XYZ file of C-alpha atoms in Angstrom:
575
model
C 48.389 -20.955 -56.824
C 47.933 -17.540 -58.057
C 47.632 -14.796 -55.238
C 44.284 -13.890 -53.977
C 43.266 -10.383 -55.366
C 42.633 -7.369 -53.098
C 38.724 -7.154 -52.468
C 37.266 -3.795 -53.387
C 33.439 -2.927 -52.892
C 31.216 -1.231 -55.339
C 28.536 0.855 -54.792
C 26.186 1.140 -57.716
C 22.688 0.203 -59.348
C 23.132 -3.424 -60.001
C 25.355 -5.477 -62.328
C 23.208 -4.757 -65.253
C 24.193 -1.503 -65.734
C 27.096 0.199 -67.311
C 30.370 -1.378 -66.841
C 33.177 -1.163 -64.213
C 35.964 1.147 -65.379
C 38.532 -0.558 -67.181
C 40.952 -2.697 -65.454
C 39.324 -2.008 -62.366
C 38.202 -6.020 -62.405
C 41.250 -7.247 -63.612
C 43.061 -6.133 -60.579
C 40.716 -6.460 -58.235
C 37.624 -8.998 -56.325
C 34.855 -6.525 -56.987
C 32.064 -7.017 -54.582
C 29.042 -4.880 -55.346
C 26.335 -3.378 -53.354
C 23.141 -1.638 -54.438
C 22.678 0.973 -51.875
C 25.087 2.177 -48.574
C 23.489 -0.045 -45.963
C 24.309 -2.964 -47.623
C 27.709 -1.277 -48.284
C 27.655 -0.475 -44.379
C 26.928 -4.014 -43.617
C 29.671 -5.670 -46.137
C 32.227 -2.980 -44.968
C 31.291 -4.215 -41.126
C 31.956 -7.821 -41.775
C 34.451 -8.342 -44.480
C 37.883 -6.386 -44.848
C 38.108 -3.827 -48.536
C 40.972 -2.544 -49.860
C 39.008 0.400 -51.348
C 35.608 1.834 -51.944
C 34.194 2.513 -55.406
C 31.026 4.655 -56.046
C 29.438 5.167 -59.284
C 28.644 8.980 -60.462
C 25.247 8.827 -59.996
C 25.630 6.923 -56.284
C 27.481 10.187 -55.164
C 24.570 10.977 -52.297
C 25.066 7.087 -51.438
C 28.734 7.626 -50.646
C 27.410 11.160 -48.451
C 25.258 8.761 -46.892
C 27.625 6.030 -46.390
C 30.171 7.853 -44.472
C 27.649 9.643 -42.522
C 26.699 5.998 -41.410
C 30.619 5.411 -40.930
C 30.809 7.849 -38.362
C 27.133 6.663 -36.966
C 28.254 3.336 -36.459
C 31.445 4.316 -34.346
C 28.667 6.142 -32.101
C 26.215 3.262 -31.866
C 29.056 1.058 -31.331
C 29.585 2.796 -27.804
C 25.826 2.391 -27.229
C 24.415 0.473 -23.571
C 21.730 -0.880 -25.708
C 21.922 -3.521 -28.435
C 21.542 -1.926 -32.428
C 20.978 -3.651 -35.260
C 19.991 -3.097 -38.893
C 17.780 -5.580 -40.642
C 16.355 -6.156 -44.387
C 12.948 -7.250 -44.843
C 13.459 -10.808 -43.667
C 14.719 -10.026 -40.327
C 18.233 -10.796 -41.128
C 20.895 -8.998 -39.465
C 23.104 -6.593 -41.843
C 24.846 -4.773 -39.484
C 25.005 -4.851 -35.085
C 26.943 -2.866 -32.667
C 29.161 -4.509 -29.939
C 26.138 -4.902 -27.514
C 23.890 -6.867 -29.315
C 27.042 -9.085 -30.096
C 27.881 -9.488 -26.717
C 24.455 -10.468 -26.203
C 24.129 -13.031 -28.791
C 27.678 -14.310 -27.459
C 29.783 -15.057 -30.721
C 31.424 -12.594 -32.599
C 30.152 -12.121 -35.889
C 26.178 -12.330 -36.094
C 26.155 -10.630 -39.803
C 23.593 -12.589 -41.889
C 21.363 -14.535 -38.947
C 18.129 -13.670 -38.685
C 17.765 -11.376 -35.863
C 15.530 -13.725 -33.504
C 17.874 -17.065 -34.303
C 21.043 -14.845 -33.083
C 19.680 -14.403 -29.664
C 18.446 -18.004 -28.962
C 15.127 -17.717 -30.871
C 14.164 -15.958 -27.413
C 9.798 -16.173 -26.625
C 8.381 -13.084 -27.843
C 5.984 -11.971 -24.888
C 4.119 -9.039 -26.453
C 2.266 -6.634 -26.998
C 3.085 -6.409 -30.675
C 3.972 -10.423 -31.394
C 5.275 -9.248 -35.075
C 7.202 -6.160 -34.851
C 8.870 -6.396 -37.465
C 6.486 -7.426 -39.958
C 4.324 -4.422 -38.413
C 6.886 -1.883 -38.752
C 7.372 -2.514 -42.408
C 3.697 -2.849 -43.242
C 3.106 0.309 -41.411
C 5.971 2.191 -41.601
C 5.583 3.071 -38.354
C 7.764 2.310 -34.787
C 6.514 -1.101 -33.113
C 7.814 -2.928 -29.509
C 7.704 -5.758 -27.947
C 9.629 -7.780 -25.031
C 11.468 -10.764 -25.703
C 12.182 -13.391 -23.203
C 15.473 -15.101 -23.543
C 16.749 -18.920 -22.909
C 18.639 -17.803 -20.029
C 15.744 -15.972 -18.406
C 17.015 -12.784 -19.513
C 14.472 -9.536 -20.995
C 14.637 -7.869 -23.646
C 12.479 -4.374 -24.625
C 12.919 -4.746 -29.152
C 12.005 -1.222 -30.469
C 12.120 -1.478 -34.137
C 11.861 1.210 -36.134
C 11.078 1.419 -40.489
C 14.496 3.042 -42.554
C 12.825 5.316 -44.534
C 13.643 5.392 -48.415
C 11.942 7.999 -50.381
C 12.792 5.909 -53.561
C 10.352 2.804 -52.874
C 9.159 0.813 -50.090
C 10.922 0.325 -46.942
C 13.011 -2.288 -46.627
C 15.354 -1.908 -43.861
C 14.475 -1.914 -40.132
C 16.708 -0.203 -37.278
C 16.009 -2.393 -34.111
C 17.381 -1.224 -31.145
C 17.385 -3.696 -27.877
C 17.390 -2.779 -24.262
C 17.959 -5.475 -21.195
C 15.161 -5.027 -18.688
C 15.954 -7.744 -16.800
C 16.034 -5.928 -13.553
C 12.963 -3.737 -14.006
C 11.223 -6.762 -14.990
C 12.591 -9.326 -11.905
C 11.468 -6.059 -9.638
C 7.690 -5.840 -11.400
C 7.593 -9.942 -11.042
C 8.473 -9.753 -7.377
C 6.660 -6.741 -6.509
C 3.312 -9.022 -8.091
C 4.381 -11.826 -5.861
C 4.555 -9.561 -2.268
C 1.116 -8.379 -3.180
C -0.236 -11.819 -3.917
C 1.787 -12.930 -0.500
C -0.143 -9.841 1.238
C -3.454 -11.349 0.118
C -2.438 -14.294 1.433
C -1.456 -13.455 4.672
C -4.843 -11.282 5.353
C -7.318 -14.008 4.118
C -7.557 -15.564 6.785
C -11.075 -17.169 7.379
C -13.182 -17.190 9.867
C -13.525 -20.923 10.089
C -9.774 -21.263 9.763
C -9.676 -19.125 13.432
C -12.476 -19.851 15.385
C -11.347 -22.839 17.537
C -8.013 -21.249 18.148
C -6.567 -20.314 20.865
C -4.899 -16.835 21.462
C -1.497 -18.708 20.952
C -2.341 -20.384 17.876
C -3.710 -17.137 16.240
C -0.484 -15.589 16.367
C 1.179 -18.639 15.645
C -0.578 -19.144 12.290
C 0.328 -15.632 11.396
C 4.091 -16.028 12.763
C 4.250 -18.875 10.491
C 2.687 -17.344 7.204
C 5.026 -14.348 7.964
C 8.108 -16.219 7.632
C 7.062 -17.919 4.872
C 7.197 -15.344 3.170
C 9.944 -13.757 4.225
C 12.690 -16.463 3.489
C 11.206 -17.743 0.956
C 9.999 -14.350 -1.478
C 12.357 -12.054 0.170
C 15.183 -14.081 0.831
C 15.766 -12.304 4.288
C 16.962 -14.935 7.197
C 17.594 -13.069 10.107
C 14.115 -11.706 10.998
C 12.944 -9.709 14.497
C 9.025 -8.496 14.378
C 8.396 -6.128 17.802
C 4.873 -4.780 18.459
C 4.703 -1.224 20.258
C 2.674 -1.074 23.594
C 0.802 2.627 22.970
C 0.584 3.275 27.050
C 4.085 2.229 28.025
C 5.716 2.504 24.626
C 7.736 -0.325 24.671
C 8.176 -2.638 21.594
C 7.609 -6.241 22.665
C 8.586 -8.710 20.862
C 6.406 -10.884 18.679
C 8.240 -13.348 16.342
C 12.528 -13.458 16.274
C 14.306 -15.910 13.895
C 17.990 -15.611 13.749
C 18.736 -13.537 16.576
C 20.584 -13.851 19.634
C 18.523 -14.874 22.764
C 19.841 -12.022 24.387
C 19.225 -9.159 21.807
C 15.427 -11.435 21.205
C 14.665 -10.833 24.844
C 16.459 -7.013 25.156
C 13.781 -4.392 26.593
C 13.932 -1.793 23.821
C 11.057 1.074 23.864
C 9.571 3.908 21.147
C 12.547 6.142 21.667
C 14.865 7.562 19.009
C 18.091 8.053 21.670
C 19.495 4.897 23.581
C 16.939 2.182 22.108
C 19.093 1.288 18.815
C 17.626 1.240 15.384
C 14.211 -0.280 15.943
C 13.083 2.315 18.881
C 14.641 5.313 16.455
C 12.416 3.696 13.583
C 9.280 3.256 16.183
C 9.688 6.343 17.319
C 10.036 8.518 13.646
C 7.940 6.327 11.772
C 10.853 6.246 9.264
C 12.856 3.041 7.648
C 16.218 3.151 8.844
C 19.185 1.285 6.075
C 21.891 1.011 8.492
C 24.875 -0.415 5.915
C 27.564 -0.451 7.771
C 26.846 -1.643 11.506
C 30.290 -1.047 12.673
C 30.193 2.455 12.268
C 26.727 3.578 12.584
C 26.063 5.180 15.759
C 22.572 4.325 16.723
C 22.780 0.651 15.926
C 22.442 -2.483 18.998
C 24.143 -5.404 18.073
C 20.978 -8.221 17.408
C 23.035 -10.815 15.934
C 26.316 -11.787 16.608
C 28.524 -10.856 13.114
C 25.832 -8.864 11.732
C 27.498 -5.887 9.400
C 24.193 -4.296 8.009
C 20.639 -4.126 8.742
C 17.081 -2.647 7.381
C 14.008 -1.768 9.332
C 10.903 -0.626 8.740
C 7.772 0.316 10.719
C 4.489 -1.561 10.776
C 1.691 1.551 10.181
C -1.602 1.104 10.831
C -3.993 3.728 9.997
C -1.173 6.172 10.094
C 0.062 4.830 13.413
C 2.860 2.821 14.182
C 2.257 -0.270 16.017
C 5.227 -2.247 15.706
C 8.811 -2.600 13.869
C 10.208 -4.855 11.194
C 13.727 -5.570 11.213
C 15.957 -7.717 8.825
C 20.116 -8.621 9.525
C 22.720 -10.109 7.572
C 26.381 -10.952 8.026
C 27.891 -8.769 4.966
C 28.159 -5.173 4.784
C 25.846 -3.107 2.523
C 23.643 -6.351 1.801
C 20.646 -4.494 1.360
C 19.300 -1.682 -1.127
C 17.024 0.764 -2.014
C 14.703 -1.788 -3.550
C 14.967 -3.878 -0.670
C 13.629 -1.590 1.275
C 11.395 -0.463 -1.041
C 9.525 -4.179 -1.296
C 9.981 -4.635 2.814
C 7.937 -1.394 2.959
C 5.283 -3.353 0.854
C 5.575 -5.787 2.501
C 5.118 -4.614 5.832
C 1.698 -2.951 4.808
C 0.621 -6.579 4.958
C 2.091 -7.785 8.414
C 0.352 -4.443 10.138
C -3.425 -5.292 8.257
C -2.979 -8.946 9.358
C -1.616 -8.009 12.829
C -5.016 -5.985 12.831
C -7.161 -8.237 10.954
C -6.424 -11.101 13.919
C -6.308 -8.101 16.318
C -2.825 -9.215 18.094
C -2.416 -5.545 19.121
C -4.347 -6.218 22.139
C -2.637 -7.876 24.963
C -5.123 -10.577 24.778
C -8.409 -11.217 22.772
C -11.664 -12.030 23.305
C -13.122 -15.871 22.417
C -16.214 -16.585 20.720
C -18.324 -16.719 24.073
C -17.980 -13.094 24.457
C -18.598 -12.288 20.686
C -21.596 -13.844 20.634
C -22.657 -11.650 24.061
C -21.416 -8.687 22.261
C -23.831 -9.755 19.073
C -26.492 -9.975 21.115
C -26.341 -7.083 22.413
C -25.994 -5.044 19.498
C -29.104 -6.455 18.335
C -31.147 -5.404 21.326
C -29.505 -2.125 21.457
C -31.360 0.180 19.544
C -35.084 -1.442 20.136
C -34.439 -1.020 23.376
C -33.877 2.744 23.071
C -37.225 2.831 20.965
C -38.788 1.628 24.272
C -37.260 4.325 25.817
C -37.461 7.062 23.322
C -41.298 6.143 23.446
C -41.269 5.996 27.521
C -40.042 9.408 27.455
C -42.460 11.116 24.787
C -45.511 9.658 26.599
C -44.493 11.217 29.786
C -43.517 14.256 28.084
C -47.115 14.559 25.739
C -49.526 13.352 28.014
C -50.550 15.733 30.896
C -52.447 14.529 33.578
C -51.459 11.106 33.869
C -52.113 9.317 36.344
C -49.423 9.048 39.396
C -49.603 4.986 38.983
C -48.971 5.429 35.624
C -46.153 7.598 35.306
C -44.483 5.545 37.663
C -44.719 2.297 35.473
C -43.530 4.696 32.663
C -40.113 5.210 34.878
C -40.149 1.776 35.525
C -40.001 0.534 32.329
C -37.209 3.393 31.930
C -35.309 1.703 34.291
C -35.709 -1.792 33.264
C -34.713 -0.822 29.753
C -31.437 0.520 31.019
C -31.520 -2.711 33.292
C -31.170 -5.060 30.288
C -28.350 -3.336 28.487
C -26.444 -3.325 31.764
C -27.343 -6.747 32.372
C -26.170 -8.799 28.987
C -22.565 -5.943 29.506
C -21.739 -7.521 32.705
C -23.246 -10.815 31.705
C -20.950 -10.655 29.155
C -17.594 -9.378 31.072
C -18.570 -12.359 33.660
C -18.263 -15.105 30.471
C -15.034 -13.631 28.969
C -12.002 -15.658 29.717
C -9.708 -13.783 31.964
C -7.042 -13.458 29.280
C -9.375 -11.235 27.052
C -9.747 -8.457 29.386
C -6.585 -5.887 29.152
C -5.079 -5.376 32.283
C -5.328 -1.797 32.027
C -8.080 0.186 30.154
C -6.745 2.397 27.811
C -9.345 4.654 27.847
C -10.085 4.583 31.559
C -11.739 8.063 31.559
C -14.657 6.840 29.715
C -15.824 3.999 31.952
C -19.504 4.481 33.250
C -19.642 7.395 30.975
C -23.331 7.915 29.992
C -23.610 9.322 26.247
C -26.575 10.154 23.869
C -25.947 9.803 20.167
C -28.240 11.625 17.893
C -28.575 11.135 14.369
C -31.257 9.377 11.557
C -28.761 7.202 10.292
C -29.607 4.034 12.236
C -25.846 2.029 10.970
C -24.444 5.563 12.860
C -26.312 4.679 15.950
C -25.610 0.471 15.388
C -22.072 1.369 15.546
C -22.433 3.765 18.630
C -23.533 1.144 20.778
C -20.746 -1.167 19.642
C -17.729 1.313 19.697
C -18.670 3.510 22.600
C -20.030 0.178 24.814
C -16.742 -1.712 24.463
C -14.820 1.048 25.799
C -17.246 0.975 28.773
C -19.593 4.174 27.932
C -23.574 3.660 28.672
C -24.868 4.432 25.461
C -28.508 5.810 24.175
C -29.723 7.058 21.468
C -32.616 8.974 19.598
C -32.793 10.079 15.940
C -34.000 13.445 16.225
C -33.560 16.675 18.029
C -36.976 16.376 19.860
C -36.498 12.944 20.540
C -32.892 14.079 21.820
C -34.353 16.878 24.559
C -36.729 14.831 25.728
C -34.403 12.187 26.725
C -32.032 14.577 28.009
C -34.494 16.175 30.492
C -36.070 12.545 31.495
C -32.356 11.831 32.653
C -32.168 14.730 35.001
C -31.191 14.805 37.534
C -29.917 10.921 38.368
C -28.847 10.225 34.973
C -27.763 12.729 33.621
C -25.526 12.053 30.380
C -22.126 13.307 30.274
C -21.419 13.523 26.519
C -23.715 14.385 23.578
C -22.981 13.392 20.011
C -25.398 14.525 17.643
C -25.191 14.991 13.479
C -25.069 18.340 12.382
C -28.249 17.893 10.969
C -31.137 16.534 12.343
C -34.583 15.185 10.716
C -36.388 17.942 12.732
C -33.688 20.899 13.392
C -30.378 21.454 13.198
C -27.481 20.679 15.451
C -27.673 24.173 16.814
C -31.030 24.105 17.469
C -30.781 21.341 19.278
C -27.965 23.401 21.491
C -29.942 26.504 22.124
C -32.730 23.935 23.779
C -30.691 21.540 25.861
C -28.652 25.121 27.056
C -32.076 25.584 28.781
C -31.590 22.244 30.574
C -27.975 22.016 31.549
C -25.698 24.313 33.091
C -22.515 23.321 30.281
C -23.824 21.411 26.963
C -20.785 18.564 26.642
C -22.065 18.315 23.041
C -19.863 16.921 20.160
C -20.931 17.573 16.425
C -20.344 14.726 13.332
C -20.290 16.119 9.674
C -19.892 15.320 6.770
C -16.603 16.229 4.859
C -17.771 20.498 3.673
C -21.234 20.274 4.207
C -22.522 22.800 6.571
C -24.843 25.010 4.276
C -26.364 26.577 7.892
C -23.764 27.687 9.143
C -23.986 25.369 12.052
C -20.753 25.181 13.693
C -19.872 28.667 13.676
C -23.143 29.387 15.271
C -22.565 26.514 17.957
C -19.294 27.571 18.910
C -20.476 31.024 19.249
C -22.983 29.206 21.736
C -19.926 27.689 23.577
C -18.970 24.178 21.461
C -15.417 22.848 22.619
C -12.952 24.300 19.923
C -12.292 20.489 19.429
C -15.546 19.029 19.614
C -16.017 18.432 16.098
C -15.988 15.115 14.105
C -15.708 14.734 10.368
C -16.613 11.694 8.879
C -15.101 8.838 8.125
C -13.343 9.315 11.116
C -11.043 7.082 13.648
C -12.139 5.453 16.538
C -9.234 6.530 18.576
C -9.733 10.424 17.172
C -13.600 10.117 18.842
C -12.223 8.889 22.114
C -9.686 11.671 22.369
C -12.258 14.025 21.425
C -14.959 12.796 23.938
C -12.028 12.546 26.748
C -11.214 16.110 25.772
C -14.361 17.899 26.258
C -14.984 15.430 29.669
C -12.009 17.732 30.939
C -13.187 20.836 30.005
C -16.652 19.851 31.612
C -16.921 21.768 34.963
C -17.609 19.401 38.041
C -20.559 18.137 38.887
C -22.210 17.357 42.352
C -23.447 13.659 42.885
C -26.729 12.586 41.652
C -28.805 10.350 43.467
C -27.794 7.242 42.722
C -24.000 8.007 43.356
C -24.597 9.442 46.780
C -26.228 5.940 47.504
C-alpha cells in the first residue's frame, strides 16, 4: 500500500480555473476551498500540512488569518459560537457550543440536529431563514431535551461580492434567568390563589377554621413552590408588640412556643426583622450574633417581614440544616411571596384577636343603611327650628324629640348589635380607647365620604353625624349645644355652599376651641384654605389628604382631642 499523501488546502475560485502549480498535486491531497470560511471550517476539523492561496485570493488569506486569531478568542468565549452556510449546517463552533452538543466534533450537522433538535419557543420561529432573507440580526429561545434554554442570536456574514450566505450564531444558556421568570409566574399565580378566597367558601366558618384554611394554603405553597420545610409565621400585636405565633412547621416546641417581641436587641432574628422592617439572611447560624436557635441543627436561616400598608404586622421565617442554603433570589421570591401572606392575613382579617360572625355583619349592614337618612331627619329637624320663628312651644318640642329619637335609633341597632356579637369578636382591649363615645360631625357632598364615616368612625365607637354643607354643618353644631356638643369636626375643604374656612370663622362664633379637621384632595387648595384656617387656629396636624389610612385619621382625631382644652359636663353627663 502506497503511503497516504500529506493533505494540503487550497484556497482559490473553484476547480475550473487555472491550474495548480506544477507538482504541487503530485505530492500532495489537495483539498480546495472557495473562500476563507470554508478554509476556516476545513482547517478546524481536518489536520493540513500547508496552506495554498491563489494570487488573486491574497485578501482571502488577510482574512483567513484574521479569523485564525478570531477563533482562538471565540474559543475562550462563555457563550456557544458557531458559523453556518445557508442550510443551517455547522462549518465551524467554539468549545462551548461543543460542550453543549456533548460530542466532540459537530462540523457538518445542521445546527438544530447538533443540539437535540431542541423546541424553538420564539419570537422569531425561523431565525435563520430571517437573517439571510433580511440581512439583518434575528433571536429566538430554544428549549432543549434536557429542559435546558437557550437565547440563538444569529447574525448575516456580510459579503460585498453577492448574497449572504454565511450566518454567525452565537448561543447563550438562560436556564437560570428563565427557571427564576417561570417561578416568579408561579408565586404570583400562588398569591392569587391564596387571596381568592370567597365569600361562600368562609361564611360558615368558624374563627379557627378561617385561619386554618389559610395555614393550610400557606404551606402549600411553601413546600411545594418554594421548597422551604422548616417554616415559623408570627403575627405582631401593635399595643404590646409581641409577635405571636400563627402557623410553625418544623420547629422545636420550645422555640414554637418562645415569647419573642418587636425588638431588634435580645429577641433573635425575627424581633430584629419586626422591628426594622428589613429581611435578615443569616448564613451562618453559628456565628451570627443576633440569631435564637428555632430548630435543633439549623446552620442558616432567612426572614422576612409581612407589610401591610407600609406596616409590619407579622414575620416570615424559613430554616434549614446546611450552611448558606439560601440566596439572594431566595429571598428575593420569599419577599414576593410574603406580599401575599400579609393581603390574605388582611383579606380574612386574622390581625384582630378575634373576628366578628355574620350576626354582627349583618347589624353593622343595617346600620349603615339607616345611617345617613337618619341624619336627613335630623339635618331637616334642625333647619326647621332654625328657619321658622315663632313656632309654637308644642312644636319645637316634638322637633327635639324627633332629634332625640333619631340619635335613639343609631344608638339602639350599635348596642343591639354589640349585645348579638359572640364574645370572641370583641377585642379585649380597644385600641383606640380615646375615641369611645366621641361625638363627631362629618361634612362633605360626597355622600360614599359620609357612607364610609359612619362605618369607620362607628366601629371604633365614635357617635357619628353628618351634613353636606357648611350651613347645614352650623346649624347642627349650634342645635347640639350645650348637651351634645360634638367633640371633633371633619369637614372637606370645600363645601357646596362655602369653604372650609368659612365654615371656621362661623362655628368660632359658637365654640370656645373649633376641634375641626380638614380632608383634601392631593394639591388642590386654589383658596388658600388651609393657610387661612391655621391662621384661625387649625391643629398643625389636623389635616387629611386623600386617599388616606384609617389608622392616620384616628391618630389625627386622637391628636387634636389632646390639644382640645377641657370641658365642663353637659347635662346629660352630670346626670
Amino acid at each position: 500500500m502506497l503511503p497516504a499523501k500529506p493533505k494540503i488546502l487550497a484556497i482559490r475560485p473553484s476547480s475550473s480555473d487555472p491550474a495548480l502549480p506544477a507538482g504541487l498535486a503530485e505530492q500532495y491531497e489537495v483539498i480546495e476551498a472557495n473562500n476563507s470560511l470554508r478554509a476556516l471550517a476545513r482547517l478546524a476539523r481536518e489536520q493540513f500540512a500547508a496552506v495554498y492561496v491563489a494570487g488573486e485570493f491574497v485578501d482571502e488569506a488577510v482574512q483567513l488569518g484574521r479569523l485564525s486569531t478570531n477563533e482562538r478568542i471565540l474559543e475562550a468565549m462563555p457563550d456557544g459560537v458557531a458559523l453556518l452556510d445557508s442550510d443551517g449546517t455547522v462549518l465551524w463552533a467554539n468549545e462551548c457550543l461543543r460542550h453543549w452538543a456533548n460530542r466532540g466534533n459537530i462540523i457538518g450537522e445542521t445546527f438544530y440536529r447538533a443540539l437535540g433538535n431542541p423546541e424553538i419557543l420564539g419570537p422569531d420561529f425561523s431565525p435563520f431563514s430571517t437573517a439571510l432573507s433580511l440581512g439583518q440580526a434575528s433571536s429566538s429561545t430554544l428549549k432543549s431535551a434536557d429542559g435546558r434554554y437557550f437565547q440563538l442570536h444569529a447574525a448575516p456574514v456580510l459579503d460585498e461580492r453577492g448574497p449572504t450566505q454565511q450566518l454567525v450564531v452565537s448561543t447563550r444558556d438562560v436556564t437560570p434567568e428563565v427557571l427564576q421568570q417561570h417561578k416568579l409566574v408561579a408565586l404570583h399565580k400562588a398569591g392569587r390563589e391564596l387571596t381568592d378566597i370567597q365569600p361562600d367558601e368562609i361564611g360558615g366558618m368558624t374563627t379557627e377554621q378561617r385561619a386554618a384554611l389559610l395555614k393550610s394554603n400557606i404551606m402549600h405553597f411553601t413546600k411545594d413552590l418554594l421548597k422551604f420545610d422548616v417554616v415559623e409565621i408570627r403575627l405582631l400585636d401593635q399595643e404590646t408588640l409581641e409577635l405571636k405565633p400563627l402557623l410553625s412547621d418544623g420547629m422545636d416546641d420550645e422555640a414554637a412556643n418562645r415569647a419573642l417581641f418587636a425588638s431588634a436587641d435580645g429577641n433573635g432574628v425575627t424581633g430584629f426583622v419586626a422591628a426594622t422592617k428589613k429581611s435578615y439572611l443569616c448564613e451562618d447560624t453559628t456565628t451570627d450574633p443576633i440569631y435564637i436557635q428555632g430548630v435543633q441543627g439549623a446552620k442558616s436561616s432567612l426572614t422576612v417581614p409581612l407589610v401591610w400598608h407600609d406596616e409590619v404586622i407579622g414575620t416570615f421565617n424559613v430554616e434549614s440544616p446546611s450552611p448558606r442554603a439560601f440566596n439572594e433570589s431566595d429571598l428575593l421570591f420569599l419577599e414576593i411571596f410574603c406580599r401575599d401572606v400579609a393581603a390574605s392575613l388582611n383579606t380574612l382579617d386574622l390581625l384582630a384577636a378575634q373576628q366578628a360572625d355574620t350576626t354582627e355583619e349583618t347589624v353593622v349592614a343595617i346600620h349603615s343603611a339607616v345611617a345617613l337618612p337618619i341624619d336627613q331627619i335630623l339635618n331637616d329637624a334642625v333647619n326647621i327650628l332654625e328657619t321658622t320663628i315663632g313656632l309654637d312651644a308644642e312644636v319645637v318640642s316634638r322637633l327635639k324629640h324627633i332629634l332625640r329619637n333619631a340619635r335613639d335609633i343609631k344608638q339602639v341597632i350599635q348596642e343591639v348589635g354589640r349585645e348579638l356579637a359572640p364574645a370572641e369578636a370583641i377585642p379585649a382591649e380597644h385600641p383606640h380607647h380615646k375615641l369611645i363615645g366621641k361625638r363627631v360631625l362629618v361634612v362633605d357632598r360626597d355622600e360614599a365620604v359620609l357612607q364610609s364615616a359612619h362605618k369607620i368612625l362607628e366601629s371604633t365607637g365614635c357617635i357619628v353625624e353628618t351634613a353636606p354643607t357648611g350651613r347645614e354643618a352650623s346649624s347642627m353644631v349650634r342645635a347640639s349645644m350645650p348637651d351634645a356638643s360634638y367633640d371633633l369636626i371633619l369637614s372637606a375643604i370645600k363645601l357646596p355652599d362655602m369653604s372650609a374656612h368659612g365654615l371656621m370663622c362661623k362655628l368660632q362664633g359658637m365654640m370656645s376651641s373649633v376641634p375641626l379637621i380638614l380632608m383634601s384632595e392631593i394639591g388642590w387648595d386654589p383658596d388658600h384654605t388651609l393657610p387661612k384656617c391655621r391662621e384661625k387656629g387649625l391643629h398643625p396636624r389636623a389635616i387629611l389628604v386623600k386617599p388616606f389610612r384609617v389608622n392616620q385619621l384616628l391618630s389625627i382625631m386622637e391628636c387634636v382631642l389632646d390639644a382640645q382644652p377641657p370641658c365642663p359636663p353637659t347635662m346629660a353627663q352630670q346626670a
